């Protein structure tokens, strides 16, 4: 039961970031981001629980999460003709895993604030990208 607040926060963070990706119709949407964030949270929490019980280094779990998520993220990168797509989705998967790790460590409020801030930055950057594209198309 003590993991429930962490699971709730990880779900909310995954939902916020996943929603942004889902709205843009990207390959990794709400479900993917929630699953990755909650999974990273649970693995991290478990690592710290086992670390306390068996006197092992719990940060080793975090290193394995980073490796595994890198592999998962690579799976959403596609090359078609001369165009590569999915790099941003892969980066989002990597980032949401990091957020899940922080939730698992116990930084619940910080991760919520960071996730909301990230969403705001994404909105601003999207407007900036749209403006740049519009200016480039006008030349």
mmCIF file of C-alpha atoms in Angstrom:
data_model
loop_
_atom_site.group_PDB
_atom_site.id
_atom_site.type_symbol
_atom_site.label_atom_id
_atom_site.label_comp_id
_atom_site.label_asym_id
_atom_site.label_seq_id
_atom_site.Cartn_x
_atom_site.Cartn_y
_atom_site.Cartn_z
ATOM 1 C CA UNK A 1 0.000 0.000 0.000
ATOM 2 C CA UNK A 2 2.939 2.354 0.615
ATOM 3 C CA UNK A 3 3.735 2.220 -3.112
ATOM 4 C CA UNK A 4 0.257 3.467 -4.066
ATOM 5 C CA UNK A 5 1.108 7.212 -3.942
ATOM 6 C CA UNK A 6 4.155 6.573 -6.133
ATOM 7 C CA UNK A 7 2.125 4.545 -8.613
ATOM 8 C CA UNK A 8 -0.515 7.289 -8.769
ATOM 9 C CA UNK A 9 2.078 10.024 -9.364
ATOM 10 C CA UNK A 10 3.894 7.919 -11.987
ATOM 11 C CA UNK A 11 0.570 7.290 -13.728
ATOM 12 C CA UNK A 12 -0.264 11.014 -13.737
ATOM 13 C CA UNK A 13 3.186 11.936 -15.096
ATOM 14 C CA UNK A 14 2.956 9.274 -17.800
ATOM 15 C CA UNK A 15 -0.536 10.450 -18.648
ATOM 16 C CA UNK A 16 0.524 14.093 -19.002
ATOM 17 C CA UNK A 17 3.459 13.368 -21.294
ATOM 18 C CA UNK A 18 1.639 10.579 -23.127
ATOM 19 C CA UNK A 19 -1.337 12.831 -23.763
ATOM 20 C CA UNK A 20 0.904 15.354 -25.516
ATOM 21 C CA UNK A 21 2.314 12.597 -27.726
ATOM 22 C CA UNK A 22 -1.112 11.059 -28.343
ATOM 23 C CA UNK A 23 -2.561 14.398 -29.470
ATOM 24 C CA UNK A 24 0.251 14.581 -32.035
ATOM 25 C CA UNK A 25 -0.597 11.024 -33.147
ATOM 26 C CA UNK A 26 2.868 9.671 -32.331
ATOM 27 C CA UNK A 27 3.740 5.973 -32.091
ATOM 28 C CA UNK A 28 4.250 6.102 -28.321
ATOM 29 C CA UNK A 29 1.166 7.599 -26.692
ATOM 30 C CA UNK A 30 -0.647 7.587 -23.377
ATOM 31 C CA UNK A 31 -0.490 3.857 -22.636
ATOM 32 C CA UNK A 32 3.186 3.552 -23.490
ATOM 33 C CA UNK A 33 4.195 6.526 -21.350
ATOM 34 C CA UNK A 34 2.121 5.408 -18.369
ATOM 35 C CA UNK A 35 3.491 1.852 -18.570
ATOM 36 C CA UNK A 36 7.106 3.019 -18.881
ATOM 37 C CA UNK A 37 6.781 5.565 -16.063
ATOM 38 C CA UNK A 38 5.035 3.173 -13.668
ATOM 39 C CA UNK A 39 7.423 0.351 -14.590
ATOM 40 C CA UNK A 40 10.494 2.484 -13.936
ATOM 41 C CA UNK A 41 8.939 3.619 -10.660
ATOM 42 C CA UNK A 42 8.232 0.055 -9.529
ATOM 43 C CA UNK A 43 11.659 -1.258 -10.515
ATOM 44 C CA UNK A 44 13.357 1.648 -8.731
ATOM 45 C CA UNK A 45 11.222 1.253 -5.607
ATOM 46 C CA UNK A 46 11.883 -2.477 -5.586
ATOM 47 C CA UNK A 47 15.606 -1.848 -5.958
ATOM 48 C CA UNK A 48 15.617 0.401 -2.907
ATOM 49 C CA UNK A 49 13.495 -2.031 -0.882
ATOM 50 C CA UNK A 50 15.824 -4.924 -1.732
ATOM 51 C CA UNK A 51 18.851 -2.694 -1.195
ATOM 52 C CA UNK A 52 17.732 -2.053 2.381
ATOM 53 C CA UNK A 53 16.933 -5.706 3.048
ATOM 54 C CA UNK A 54 19.971 -7.298 1.451
ATOM 55 C CA UNK A 55 22.508 -4.475 1.692
ATOM 56 C CA UNK A 56 23.016 -4.184 -2.057
ATOM 57 C CA UNK A 57 23.417 -1.117 -4.238
ATOM 58 C CA UNK A 58 19.908 -0.090 -5.380
ATOM 59 C CA UNK A 59 21.262 2.253 -8.039
ATOM 60 C CA UNK A 60 22.274 -0.752 -10.126
ATOM 61 C CA UNK A 61 18.580 -1.174 -10.939
ATOM 62 C CA UNK A 62 18.501 2.386 -12.295
ATOM 63 C CA UNK A 63 21.417 1.603 -14.601
ATOM 64 C CA UNK A 64 19.533 -1.404 -15.960
ATOM 65 C CA UNK A 65 16.408 0.702 -16.493
ATOM 66 C CA UNK A 66 18.441 3.171 -18.553
ATOM 67 C CA UNK A 67 19.821 0.343 -20.708
ATOM 68 C CA UNK A 68 16.455 -1.349 -21.165
ATOM 69 C CA UNK A 69 14.653 1.866 -22.012
ATOM 70 C CA UNK A 70 17.346 2.733 -24.546
ATOM 71 C CA UNK A 71 16.596 -0.558 -26.270
ATOM 72 C CA UNK A 72 12.844 0.070 -26.118
ATOM 73 C CA UNK A 73 13.237 3.615 -27.435
ATOM 74 C CA UNK A 74 15.361 2.403 -30.335
ATOM 75 C CA UNK A 75 12.414 0.300 -31.426
ATOM 76 C CA UNK A 76 10.324 3.376 -32.249
ATOM 77 C CA UNK A 77 12.932 4.920 -34.550
ATOM 78 C CA UNK A 78 12.248 4.264 -38.216
ATOM 79 C CA UNK A 79 14.097 5.108 -41.417
ATOM 80 C CA UNK A 80 12.069 5.529 -44.562
ATOM 81 C CA UNK A 81 13.802 6.708 -47.716
ATOM 82 C CA UNK A 82 15.949 9.674 -46.613
ATOM 83 C CA UNK A 83 13.836 10.489 -43.549
ATOM 84 C CA UNK A 84 14.291 9.285 -39.981
ATOM 85 C CA UNK A 85 11.296 9.463 -37.670
ATOM 86 C CA UNK A 86 10.601 8.498 -34.096
ATOM 87 C CA UNK A 87 13.699 10.053 -32.533
ATOM 88 C CA UNK A 88 11.612 12.460 -30.461
ATOM 89 C CA UNK A 89 9.329 9.614 -29.375
ATOM 90 C CA UNK A 90 12.396 7.629 -28.308
ATOM 91 C CA UNK A 91 13.643 10.630 -26.340
ATOM 92 C CA UNK A 92 10.262 10.965 -24.647
ATOM 93 C CA UNK A 93 10.325 7.300 -23.634
ATOM 94 C CA UNK A 94 13.796 7.829 -22.165
ATOM 95 C CA UNK A 95 12.654 10.968 -20.343
ATOM 96 C CA UNK A 96 9.479 9.432 -18.938
ATOM 97 C CA UNK A 97 11.545 6.532 -17.604
ATOM 98 C CA UNK A 98 13.786 9.053 -15.811
ATOM 99 C CA UNK A 99 10.687 10.660 -14.334
ATOM 100 C CA UNK A 100 9.509 7.207 -13.219
ATOM 101 C CA UNK A 101 12.881 6.589 -11.556
ATOM 102 C CA UNK A 102 12.588 9.867 -9.650
ATOM 103 C CA UNK A 103 9.077 8.941 -8.540
ATOM 104 C CA UNK A 104 10.388 5.554 -7.401
ATOM 105 C CA UNK A 105 13.083 7.248 -5.341
ATOM 106 C CA UNK A 106 10.390 9.362 -3.707
ATOM 107 C CA UNK A 107 10.506 12.784 -5.363
ATOM 108 C CA UNK A 108 6.747 12.887 -5.932
ATOM 109 C CA UNK A 109 6.057 16.621 -5.893
ATOM 110 C CA UNK A 110 9.216 17.466 -7.827
ATOM 111 C CA UNK A 111 8.329 15.047 -10.618
ATOM 112 C CA UNK A 112 4.801 16.428 -10.906
ATOM 113 C CA UNK A 113 6.145 19.982 -11.138
ATOM 114 C CA UNK A 114 8.805 18.893 -13.640
ATOM 115 C CA UNK A 115 6.256 17.046 -15.780
ATOM 116 C CA UNK A 116 3.874 20.017 -15.901
ATOM 117 C CA UNK A 117 6.822 22.290 -16.693
ATOM 118 C CA UNK A 118 7.866 19.908 -19.451
ATOM 119 C CA UNK A 119 4.385 20.077 -20.965
ATOM 120 C CA UNK A 120 4.497 23.879 -20.927
ATOM 121 C CA UNK A 121 7.934 23.871 -22.568
ATOM 122 C CA UNK A 122 6.656 21.474 -25.243
ATOM 123 C CA UNK A 123 3.752 23.780 -26.029
ATOM 124 C CA UNK A 124 6.087 26.781 -26.343
ATOM 125 C CA UNK A 125 8.597 24.832 -28.454
ATOM 126 C CA UNK A 126 5.835 23.578 -30.758
ATOM 127 C CA UNK A 127 4.729 27.159 -31.397
ATOM 128 C CA UNK A 128 8.337 28.161 -32.034
ATOM 129 C CA UNK A 129 8.861 25.243 -34.452
ATOM 130 C CA UNK A 130 5.630 26.113 -36.273
ATOM 131 C CA UNK A 131 6.779 29.722 -36.615
ATOM 132 C CA UNK A 132 10.191 28.656 -37.946
ATOM 133 C CA UNK A 133 8.583 26.262 -40.452
ATOM 134 C CA UNK A 134 6.170 28.981 -41.569
ATOM 135 C CA UNK A 135 9.066 31.425 -42.079
ATOM 136 C CA UNK A 136 11.084 28.805 -44.002
ATOM 137 C CA UNK A 137 8.128 27.926 -46.220
ATOM 138 C CA UNK A 138 7.610 31.611 -47.012
ATOM 139 C CA UNK A 139 11.079 32.013 -48.563
#
